[in-house]
XYZ file of C-alpha atoms in Angstrom:
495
model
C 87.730 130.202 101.185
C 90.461 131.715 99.142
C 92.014 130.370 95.986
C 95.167 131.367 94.114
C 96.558 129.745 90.620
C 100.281 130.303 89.533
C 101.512 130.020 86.100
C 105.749 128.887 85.148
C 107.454 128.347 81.910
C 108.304 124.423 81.431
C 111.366 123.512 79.320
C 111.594 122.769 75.529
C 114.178 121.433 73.444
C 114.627 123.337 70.289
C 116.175 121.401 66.945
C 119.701 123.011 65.935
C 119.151 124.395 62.698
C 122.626 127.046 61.496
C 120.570 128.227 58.038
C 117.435 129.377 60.377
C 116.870 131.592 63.119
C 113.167 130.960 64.875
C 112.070 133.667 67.091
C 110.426 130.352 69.391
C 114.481 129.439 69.813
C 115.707 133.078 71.086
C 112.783 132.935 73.107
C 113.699 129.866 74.442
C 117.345 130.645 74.841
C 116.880 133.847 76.749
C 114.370 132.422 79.279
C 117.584 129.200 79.551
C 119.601 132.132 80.769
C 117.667 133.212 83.185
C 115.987 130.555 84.322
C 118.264 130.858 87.811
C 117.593 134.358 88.470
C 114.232 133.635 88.915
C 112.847 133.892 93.123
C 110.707 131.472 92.893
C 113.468 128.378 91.469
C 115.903 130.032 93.955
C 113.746 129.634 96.932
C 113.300 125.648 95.492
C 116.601 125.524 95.391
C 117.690 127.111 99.272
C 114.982 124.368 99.817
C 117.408 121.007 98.323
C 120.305 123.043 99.732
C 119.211 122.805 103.391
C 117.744 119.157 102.701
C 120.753 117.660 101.117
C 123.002 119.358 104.089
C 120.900 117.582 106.358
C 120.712 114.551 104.506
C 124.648 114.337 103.796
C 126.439 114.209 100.792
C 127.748 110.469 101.326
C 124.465 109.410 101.796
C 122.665 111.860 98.971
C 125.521 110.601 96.688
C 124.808 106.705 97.720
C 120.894 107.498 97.239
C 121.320 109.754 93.568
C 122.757 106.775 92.618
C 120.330 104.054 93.247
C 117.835 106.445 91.214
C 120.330 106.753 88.438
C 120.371 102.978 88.043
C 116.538 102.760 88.158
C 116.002 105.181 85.402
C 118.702 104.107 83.303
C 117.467 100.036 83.296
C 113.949 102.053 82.209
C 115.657 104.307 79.118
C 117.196 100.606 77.958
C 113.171 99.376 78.274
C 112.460 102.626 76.530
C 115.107 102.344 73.862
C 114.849 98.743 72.784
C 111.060 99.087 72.254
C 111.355 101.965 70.052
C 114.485 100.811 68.249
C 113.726 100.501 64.355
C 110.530 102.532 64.689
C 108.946 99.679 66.932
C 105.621 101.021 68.857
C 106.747 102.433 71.912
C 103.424 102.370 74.557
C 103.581 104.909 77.363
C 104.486 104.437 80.850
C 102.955 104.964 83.366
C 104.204 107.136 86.985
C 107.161 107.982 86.240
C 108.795 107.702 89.937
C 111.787 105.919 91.973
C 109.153 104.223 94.602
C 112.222 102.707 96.926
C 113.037 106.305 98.051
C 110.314 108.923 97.004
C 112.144 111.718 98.668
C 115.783 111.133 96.828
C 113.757 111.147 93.336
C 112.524 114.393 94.287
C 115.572 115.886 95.310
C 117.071 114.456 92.063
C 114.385 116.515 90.288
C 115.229 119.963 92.010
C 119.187 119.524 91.782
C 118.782 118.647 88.297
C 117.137 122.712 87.277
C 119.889 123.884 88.491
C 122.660 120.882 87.532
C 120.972 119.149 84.606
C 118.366 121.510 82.922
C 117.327 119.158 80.440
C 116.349 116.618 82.815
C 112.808 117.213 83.604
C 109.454 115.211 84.637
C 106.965 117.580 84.428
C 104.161 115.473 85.544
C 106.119 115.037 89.069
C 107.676 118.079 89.382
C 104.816 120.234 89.033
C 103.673 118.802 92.241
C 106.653 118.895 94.508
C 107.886 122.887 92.949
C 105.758 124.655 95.090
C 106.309 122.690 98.383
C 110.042 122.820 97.808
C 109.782 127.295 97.299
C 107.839 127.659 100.133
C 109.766 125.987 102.456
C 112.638 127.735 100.490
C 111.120 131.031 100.909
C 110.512 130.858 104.873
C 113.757 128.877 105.551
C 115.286 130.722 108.457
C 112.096 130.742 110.223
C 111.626 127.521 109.926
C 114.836 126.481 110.983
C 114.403 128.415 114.021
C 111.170 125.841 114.749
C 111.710 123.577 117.813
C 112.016 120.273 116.600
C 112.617 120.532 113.038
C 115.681 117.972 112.821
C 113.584 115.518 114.305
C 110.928 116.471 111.544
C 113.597 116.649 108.552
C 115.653 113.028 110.032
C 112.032 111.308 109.811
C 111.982 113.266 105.963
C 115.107 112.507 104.969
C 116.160 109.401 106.465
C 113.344 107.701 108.091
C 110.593 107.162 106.338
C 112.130 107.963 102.573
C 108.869 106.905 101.179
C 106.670 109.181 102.595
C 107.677 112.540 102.028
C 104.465 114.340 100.693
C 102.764 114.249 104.568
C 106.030 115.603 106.118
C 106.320 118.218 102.545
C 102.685 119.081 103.750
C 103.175 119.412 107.589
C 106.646 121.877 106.622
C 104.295 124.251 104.540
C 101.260 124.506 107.237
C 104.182 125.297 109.946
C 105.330 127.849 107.714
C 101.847 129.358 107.259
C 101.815 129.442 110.827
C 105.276 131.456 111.414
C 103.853 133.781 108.762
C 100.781 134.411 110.479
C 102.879 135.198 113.919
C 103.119 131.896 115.652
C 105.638 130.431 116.830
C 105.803 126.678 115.551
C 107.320 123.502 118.188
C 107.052 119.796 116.372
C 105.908 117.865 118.618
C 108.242 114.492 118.331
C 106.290 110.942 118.210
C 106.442 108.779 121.613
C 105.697 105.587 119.850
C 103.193 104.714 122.600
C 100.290 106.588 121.075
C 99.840 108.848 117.923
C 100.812 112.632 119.187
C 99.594 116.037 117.351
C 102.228 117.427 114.222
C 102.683 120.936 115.809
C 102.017 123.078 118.898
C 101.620 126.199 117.845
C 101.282 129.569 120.151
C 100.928 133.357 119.737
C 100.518 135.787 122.753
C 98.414 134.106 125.239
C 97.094 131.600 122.366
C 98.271 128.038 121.691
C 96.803 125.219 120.041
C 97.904 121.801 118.787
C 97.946 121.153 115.318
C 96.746 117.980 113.364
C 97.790 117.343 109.705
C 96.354 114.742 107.306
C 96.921 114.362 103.674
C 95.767 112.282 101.225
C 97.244 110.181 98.954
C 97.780 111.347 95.230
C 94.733 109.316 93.632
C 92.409 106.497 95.494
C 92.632 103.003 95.223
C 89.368 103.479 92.887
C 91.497 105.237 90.269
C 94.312 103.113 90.186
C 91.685 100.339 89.858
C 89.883 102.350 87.403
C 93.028 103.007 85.044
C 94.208 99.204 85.007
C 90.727 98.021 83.868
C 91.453 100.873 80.858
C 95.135 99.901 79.762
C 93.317 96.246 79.150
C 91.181 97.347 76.720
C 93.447 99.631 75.309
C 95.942 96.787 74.854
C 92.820 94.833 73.045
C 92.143 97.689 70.593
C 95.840 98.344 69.945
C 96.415 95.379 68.280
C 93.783 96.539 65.563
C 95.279 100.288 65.578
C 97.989 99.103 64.347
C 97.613 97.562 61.736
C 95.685 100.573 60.493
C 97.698 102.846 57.841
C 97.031 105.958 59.033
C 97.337 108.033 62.991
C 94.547 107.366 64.951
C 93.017 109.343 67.796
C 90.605 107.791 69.806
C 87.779 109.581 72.455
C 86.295 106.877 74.563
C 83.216 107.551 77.031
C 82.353 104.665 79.409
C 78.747 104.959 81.271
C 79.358 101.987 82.835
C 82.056 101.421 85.250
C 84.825 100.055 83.360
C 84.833 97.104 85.149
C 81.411 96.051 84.101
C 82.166 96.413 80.752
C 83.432 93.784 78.171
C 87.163 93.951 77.238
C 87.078 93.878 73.910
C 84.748 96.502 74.060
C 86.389 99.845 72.290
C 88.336 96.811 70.176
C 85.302 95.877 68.631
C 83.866 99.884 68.070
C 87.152 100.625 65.889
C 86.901 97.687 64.518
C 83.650 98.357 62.945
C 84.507 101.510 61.822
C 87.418 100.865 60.515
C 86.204 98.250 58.572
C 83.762 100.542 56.641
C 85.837 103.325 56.422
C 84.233 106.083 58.866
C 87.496 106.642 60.766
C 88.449 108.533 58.017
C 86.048 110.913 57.702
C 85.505 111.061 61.913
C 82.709 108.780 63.098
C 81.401 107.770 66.598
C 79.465 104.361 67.991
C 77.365 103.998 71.026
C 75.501 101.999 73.000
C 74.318 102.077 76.509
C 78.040 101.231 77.992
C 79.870 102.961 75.826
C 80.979 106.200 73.007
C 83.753 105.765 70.856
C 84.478 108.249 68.406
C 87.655 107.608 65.974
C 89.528 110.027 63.866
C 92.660 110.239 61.557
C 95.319 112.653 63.636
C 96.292 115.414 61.013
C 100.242 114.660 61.303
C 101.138 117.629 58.835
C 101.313 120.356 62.482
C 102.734 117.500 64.577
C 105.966 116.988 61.927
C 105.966 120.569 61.667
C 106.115 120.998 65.581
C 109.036 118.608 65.280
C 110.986 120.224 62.806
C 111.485 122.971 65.499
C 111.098 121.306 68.954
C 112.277 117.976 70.066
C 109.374 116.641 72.315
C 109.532 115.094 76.142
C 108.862 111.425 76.269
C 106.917 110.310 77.952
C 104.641 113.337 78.082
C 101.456 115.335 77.892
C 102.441 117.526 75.150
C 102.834 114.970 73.129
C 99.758 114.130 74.155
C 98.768 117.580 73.248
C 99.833 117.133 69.779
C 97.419 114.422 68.961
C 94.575 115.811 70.280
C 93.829 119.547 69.465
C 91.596 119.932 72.417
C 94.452 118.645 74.920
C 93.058 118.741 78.876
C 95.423 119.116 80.800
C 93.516 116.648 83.520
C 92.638 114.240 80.527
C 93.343 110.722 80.899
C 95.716 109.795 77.932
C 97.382 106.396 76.577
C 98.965 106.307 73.293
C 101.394 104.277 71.553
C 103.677 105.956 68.624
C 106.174 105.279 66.127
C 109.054 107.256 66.919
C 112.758 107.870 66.711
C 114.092 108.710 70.547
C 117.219 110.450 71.753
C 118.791 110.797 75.202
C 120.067 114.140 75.266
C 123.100 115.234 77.499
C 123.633 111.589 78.460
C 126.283 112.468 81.195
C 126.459 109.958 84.076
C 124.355 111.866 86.582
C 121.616 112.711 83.712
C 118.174 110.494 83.676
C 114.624 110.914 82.940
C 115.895 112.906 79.725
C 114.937 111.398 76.774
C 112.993 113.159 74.051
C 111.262 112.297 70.892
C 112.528 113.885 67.638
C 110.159 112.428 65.229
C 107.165 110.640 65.092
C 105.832 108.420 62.130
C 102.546 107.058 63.192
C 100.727 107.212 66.675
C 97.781 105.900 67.876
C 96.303 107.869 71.024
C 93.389 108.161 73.267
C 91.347 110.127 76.055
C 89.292 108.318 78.279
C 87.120 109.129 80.694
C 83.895 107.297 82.578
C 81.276 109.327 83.481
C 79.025 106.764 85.219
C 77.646 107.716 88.955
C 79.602 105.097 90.563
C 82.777 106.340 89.031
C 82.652 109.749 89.641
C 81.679 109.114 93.384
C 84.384 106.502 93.932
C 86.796 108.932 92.398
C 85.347 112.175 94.650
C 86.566 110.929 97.878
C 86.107 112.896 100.703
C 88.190 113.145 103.860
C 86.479 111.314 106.241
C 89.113 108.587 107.464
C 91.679 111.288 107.717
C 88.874 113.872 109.630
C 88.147 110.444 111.785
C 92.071 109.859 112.709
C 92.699 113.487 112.956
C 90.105 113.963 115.789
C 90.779 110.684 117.429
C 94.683 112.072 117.602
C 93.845 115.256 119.284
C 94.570 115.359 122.776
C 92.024 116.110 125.494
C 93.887 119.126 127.536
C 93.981 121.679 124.687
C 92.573 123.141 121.292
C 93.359 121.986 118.316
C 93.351 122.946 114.592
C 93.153 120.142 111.632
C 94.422 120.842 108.384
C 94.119 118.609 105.470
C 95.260 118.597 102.182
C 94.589 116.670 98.861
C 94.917 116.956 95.199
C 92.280 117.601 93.243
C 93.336 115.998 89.408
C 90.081 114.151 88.074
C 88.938 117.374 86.871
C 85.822 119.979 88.156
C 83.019 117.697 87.458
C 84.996 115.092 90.146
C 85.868 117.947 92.170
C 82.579 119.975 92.362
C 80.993 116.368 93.999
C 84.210 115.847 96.349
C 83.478 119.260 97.780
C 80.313 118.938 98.611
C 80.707 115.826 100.468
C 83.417 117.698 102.483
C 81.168 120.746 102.907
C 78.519 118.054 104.442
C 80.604 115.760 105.941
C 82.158 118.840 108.458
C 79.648 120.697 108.484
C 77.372 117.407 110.426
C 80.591 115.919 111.886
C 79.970 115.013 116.198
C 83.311 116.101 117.370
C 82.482 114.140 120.888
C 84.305 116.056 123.767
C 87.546 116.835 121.974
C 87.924 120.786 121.594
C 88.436 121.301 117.741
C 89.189 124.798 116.947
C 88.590 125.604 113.435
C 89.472 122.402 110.233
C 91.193 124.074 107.432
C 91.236 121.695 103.694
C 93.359 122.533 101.222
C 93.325 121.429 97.525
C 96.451 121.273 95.660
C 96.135 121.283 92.042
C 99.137 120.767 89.292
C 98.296 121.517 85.992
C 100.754 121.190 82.756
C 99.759 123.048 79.439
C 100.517 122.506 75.528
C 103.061 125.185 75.445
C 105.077 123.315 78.166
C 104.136 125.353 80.840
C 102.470 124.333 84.306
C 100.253 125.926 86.435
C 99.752 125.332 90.324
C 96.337 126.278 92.031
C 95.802 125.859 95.848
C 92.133 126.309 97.266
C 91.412 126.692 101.049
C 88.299 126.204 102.305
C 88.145 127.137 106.058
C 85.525 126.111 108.582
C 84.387 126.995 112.241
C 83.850 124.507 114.788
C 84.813 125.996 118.421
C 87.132 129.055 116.940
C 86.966 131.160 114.255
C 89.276 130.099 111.294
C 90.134 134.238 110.370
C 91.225 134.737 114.212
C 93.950 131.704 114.102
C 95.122 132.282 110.543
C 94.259 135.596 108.795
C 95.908 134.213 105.556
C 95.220 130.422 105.253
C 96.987 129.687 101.937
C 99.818 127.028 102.351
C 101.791 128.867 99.005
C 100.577 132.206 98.911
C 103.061 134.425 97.198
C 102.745 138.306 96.520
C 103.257 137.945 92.791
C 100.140 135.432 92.307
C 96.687 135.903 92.391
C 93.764 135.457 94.860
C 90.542 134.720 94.080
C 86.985 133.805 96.023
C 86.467 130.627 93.887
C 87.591 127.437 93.991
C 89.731 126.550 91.467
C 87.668 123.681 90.319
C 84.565 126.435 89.594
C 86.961 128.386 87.712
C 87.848 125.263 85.747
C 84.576 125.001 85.264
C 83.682 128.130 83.814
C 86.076 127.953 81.814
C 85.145 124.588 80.035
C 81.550 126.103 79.611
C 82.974 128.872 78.035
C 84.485 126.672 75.477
C-alpha cells in the first residue's frame, strides 16, 4: 500500500484598491505570472492539446459552445435571484451533464485561456488525470490502439469520460513500469479486457473498473437534507442576524420528520439562545445554532472577491471549515461576472455579502455510514466475469473516497474482506490493485490531491507486475505507508 498527497495554489480574485498595496495581492500577482511555467499545468495542458487535436476544432468549437449556453442560462438563474440583495441558495454539481468530457476540456483550456474561470470543486478531480496523461504523452501515443481508446473518449461515449480518464492513467503506470501497453478494442459480442499488457516473456490482460463519484445512497441522502433545509430556511430568514447552523442526524435522514431542524431553530430562536450559541437534541437529532461573526468575513471581502458558488465561502462562515463537510447555505449578496468575454463561464464571484445563513450536515447513524462506505463488489464481480480464460489477468479499480475517514476507514475494511475471501472460480487473477482518489480544496483556495493504493496477491505477486503502483506518482510529491484516510484521521484527533 503506498499513499501520496499533493498540494496546488487555487485562484483568488483580489479587490483593486490604487491608495493600498496588500502584500496578499503581490503575492497573488506573482504566482498569476507564473502560473504557466509551472510542469505540472503544462503537462495538463500537452494533455487538452493532444485531446482537442483528436477531437477537432470544428467539433471542439461546436461542443465549447453548447457548454457556453448551458452556463450562461445558469449565471441569468444566478443573477436574477440575487438581484437587489435577494437570497441566493447554492447549487448544487456544478457540471454540463450532455457532454461530461467537453466541460472538462472547457475547464483545462480555460487556465491557460480564461484564468479567472475556475470550478474548483470539478477541477480538482480531473487536474491530475489530465498531467499524467500529459506527462507520459509520447508513450502513450505510441500504445496500440489508443485512437480507438481516445474516439470512444472523445466522441463516443462523451458522457463517460472518468472510466476511459482512469483506464489512460493505469496504461501509463504500466509503460512506466516497462510494459508495453495494446488496448484491446470492444467486439460488441461480449465484454473484452481494457489492456494487454507484456514485458519480456510476461503478459497479462488488464481489467479496469471505476466507480462512480458518490452512490445512489448519497445522492438520496443529500435530497432528503436540502428538504429540510428548505423548511428551516424560511425561519432563518426572517432572523436579523447570520446564522450558522451544525446539524447531526442519528437517524437516517429519511426516517426523520421534515420539519425537524425547522422546529430546533425555531425554539431557540424564539428564546434567544442562538445568540449566545446553543444546541438541542433528542434521539434523532443535534442542532446547534450560532450568530456568524461577519466583522472577518467583510474584512476578507474588502481584499478578495470570493468564488460563487464555493467552499471558501463556505469556509468563511464556519471557522472550522472541512474540506469534506457537507455545506448548504443561502446569502445575501451582491454578484459580479468578471471578464464576461463570450467564451468566459462559470466565473462569477461574490464581492459582498450582507447576511447568510449556512450549515454543515452530517448523519452519523450505522445505516448511513454503511450505505455511504460502499465497497467494490459489483465492479470486482464484472471485472472477474470479463476476464478471459486463456491468460492472466490484473484488475485495477479506482474510486473516490470524499465522505471523509470515518466513511472511509469502514469502506476499506469491507474491501480488505471482501478480496481477501473472494472465490475467483477457475479464472487466473494475477494480483487486484484499488486505488482511492481523493480531491481536497482548502480555505486559502488551495487543493490538495491524495491517491492511496492498496495492492493485493491472488495468483502473482502485486511488487513483481508493478514495482510502483501509484496511478499519479510524481517525483516532487510525497509517499507515505498510510492511507490517506488514516492520515485524515490523525489529523482530526489531533485537533
Amino acid at each position: 500500500m503506498k499513499t501520496r498527497k499533493q498540494k496546488q495554489k487555487g485562484r483568488k480574485l483580489s479587490r483593486a484598491n490604487k491608495d493600498r498595496v496588500i502584500p496578499e495581492h503581490k503575492e497573488f500577482a506573482e504566482w498569476f505570472e507564473k502560473r504557466l511555467e509551472d510542469p505540472f499545468t503544462l503537462d495538463a495542458l500537452k494533455a487538452k492539446s493532444w485531446f482537442l487535436e483528436f477531437m477537432g476544432a470544428e467539433d471542439w468549437a461546436s461542443r465549447k459552445e453548447k457548454v457556453l449556453e448551458y452556463f450562461n442560462q445558469m449565471s441569468k438563474g444566478l443573477f436574477q435571484k440575487s438581484k437587489d440583495f435577494n437570497f441566493s441558495s447554492e447549487q448544487g454539481v456544478m457540471a454540463f451533464y450532455d457532454d461530461w468530457v467537453a466541460w472538462y476540456l472547457y475547464l483545462v483550456e480555460s487556465v491557460e485561456q480564461r484564468p479567472m474561470v475556475s470550478e474548483p470543486s470539478q477541477s480538482s478531480r480531473i487536474w491530475n488525470f489530465f498531467a499524467t496523461i500529459g506527462r507520459h504523452l509520447e508513450a502513450l501515443k505510441s500504445a496500440k490502439g489508443i485512437d480507438a481508446k481516445l474516439h470512444d473518449l472523445l466522441k463516443k461515449r462523451i458522457n463517460q469520460p472518468d472510466s476511459i480518464l482512469f483506464e489512460l492513467v493505469v496504461a501509463t503506470c504500466y509503460l512506466r513500469n516497462g510494459w508495453s501497453v495494446e488496448f484491446i478494442p470492444e467486439t460488441g459480442e461480449r465484454k473484452t479486457p481494457d489492456l494487454r499488457v507484456s514485458r519480456g516473456d510476461k503478459s497479462y490482460f488488464v481489467e479496469c473498473k471505476r466507480l462512480a463519484k458518490v452512490t445512489k445512497y448519497s445522492d438520496e441522502e443529500r435530497s432528503e437534507w436540502l428538504k429540510r433545509w428548505e423548511k428551516a430556511l424560511q425561519h432563518l430568514t426572517k432572523y436579523p442576524h447570520s446564522v450558522f447552523l451544525e446539524v447531526t442526524f442519528k437517524k437516517e435522514i429519511k426516517d426523520t420528520d421534515e420539519n425537524i431542524v425547522a422546529k430546533a431553530f425555531r425554539d431557540m430562536a424564539t428564546c434567544g439562545a442562538v445568540a449566545h450559541g446553543f444546541c438541542v437534541e433528542n434521539d434523532d437529532v443535534k442542532v446547534c445554532a450560532r450568530h456568524i461573526n461577519m466583522g472577518p468575513v467583510h474584512e476578507h471581502f474588502e481584499k478578495w472577491m470570493v468564488k460563487y458558488p464555493s467552499p471558501q465561502l463556505q469556509a468563511l462562515f464556519d471557522e472550522n471549515f472541512e474540506p469534506e463537510g457537507n455545506y448548504t447555505s443561502a446569502c445575501e449578496l451582491q454578484l459580479v461576472e468578471v471578464n464576461p468575454e463570450k467564451e468566459s463561464v462559470v466565473n462569477i464571484y461574490a464581492q459582498s455579502v450582507k447576511r447568510a445563513y449556512c450549515a454543515k450536515w452530517v448523519c452519523v447513524a450505522d445505516e448511513s455510514i454503511d450505505k455511504k462506505a460502499r465497497d467494490v463488489k459489483n465492479l470486482l464481480v464484472k471485472a472477474v466475469n470479463q476476464a478471459p480464460s486463456d491468460g492472466a489477468t490484473v484488475i485495477h479499480i479506482g474510486y473516490e473516497t470524499l465522505h471523509g475517514p470515518y466513511v472511509e476507514v469502514i469502506r476499506d475494511k469491507k474491501i480488505v474482506d471482501l478480496i481477501s475471501n473472494f472465490d475467483f472460480g477457475q479464472k487466473d487473477i494475477a494480483s487486484i490493485f484499488c486505488h482511492a482518489f481523493q480531491p481536497r480544496i482548502f480555505p486559502d483556495n488551495k487543493w490538495e490531491f491524495a491517491e492511496t493504493t492498496r495492492y493485493f496477491k491472488v495468483n502473482s505477486k502485486p511488487e513483481d507486475i508493478l514495482a510502483e503502483n501509484l496511478l499519479m506518482q510524481r517525483d516532487e510529491w510525497g509517499v507515505s505507508d498510510e492511507t490517506h484516510w488514516q492520515q485524515d484521521l490523525l489529523a482530526k484527533l489531533e485537533d
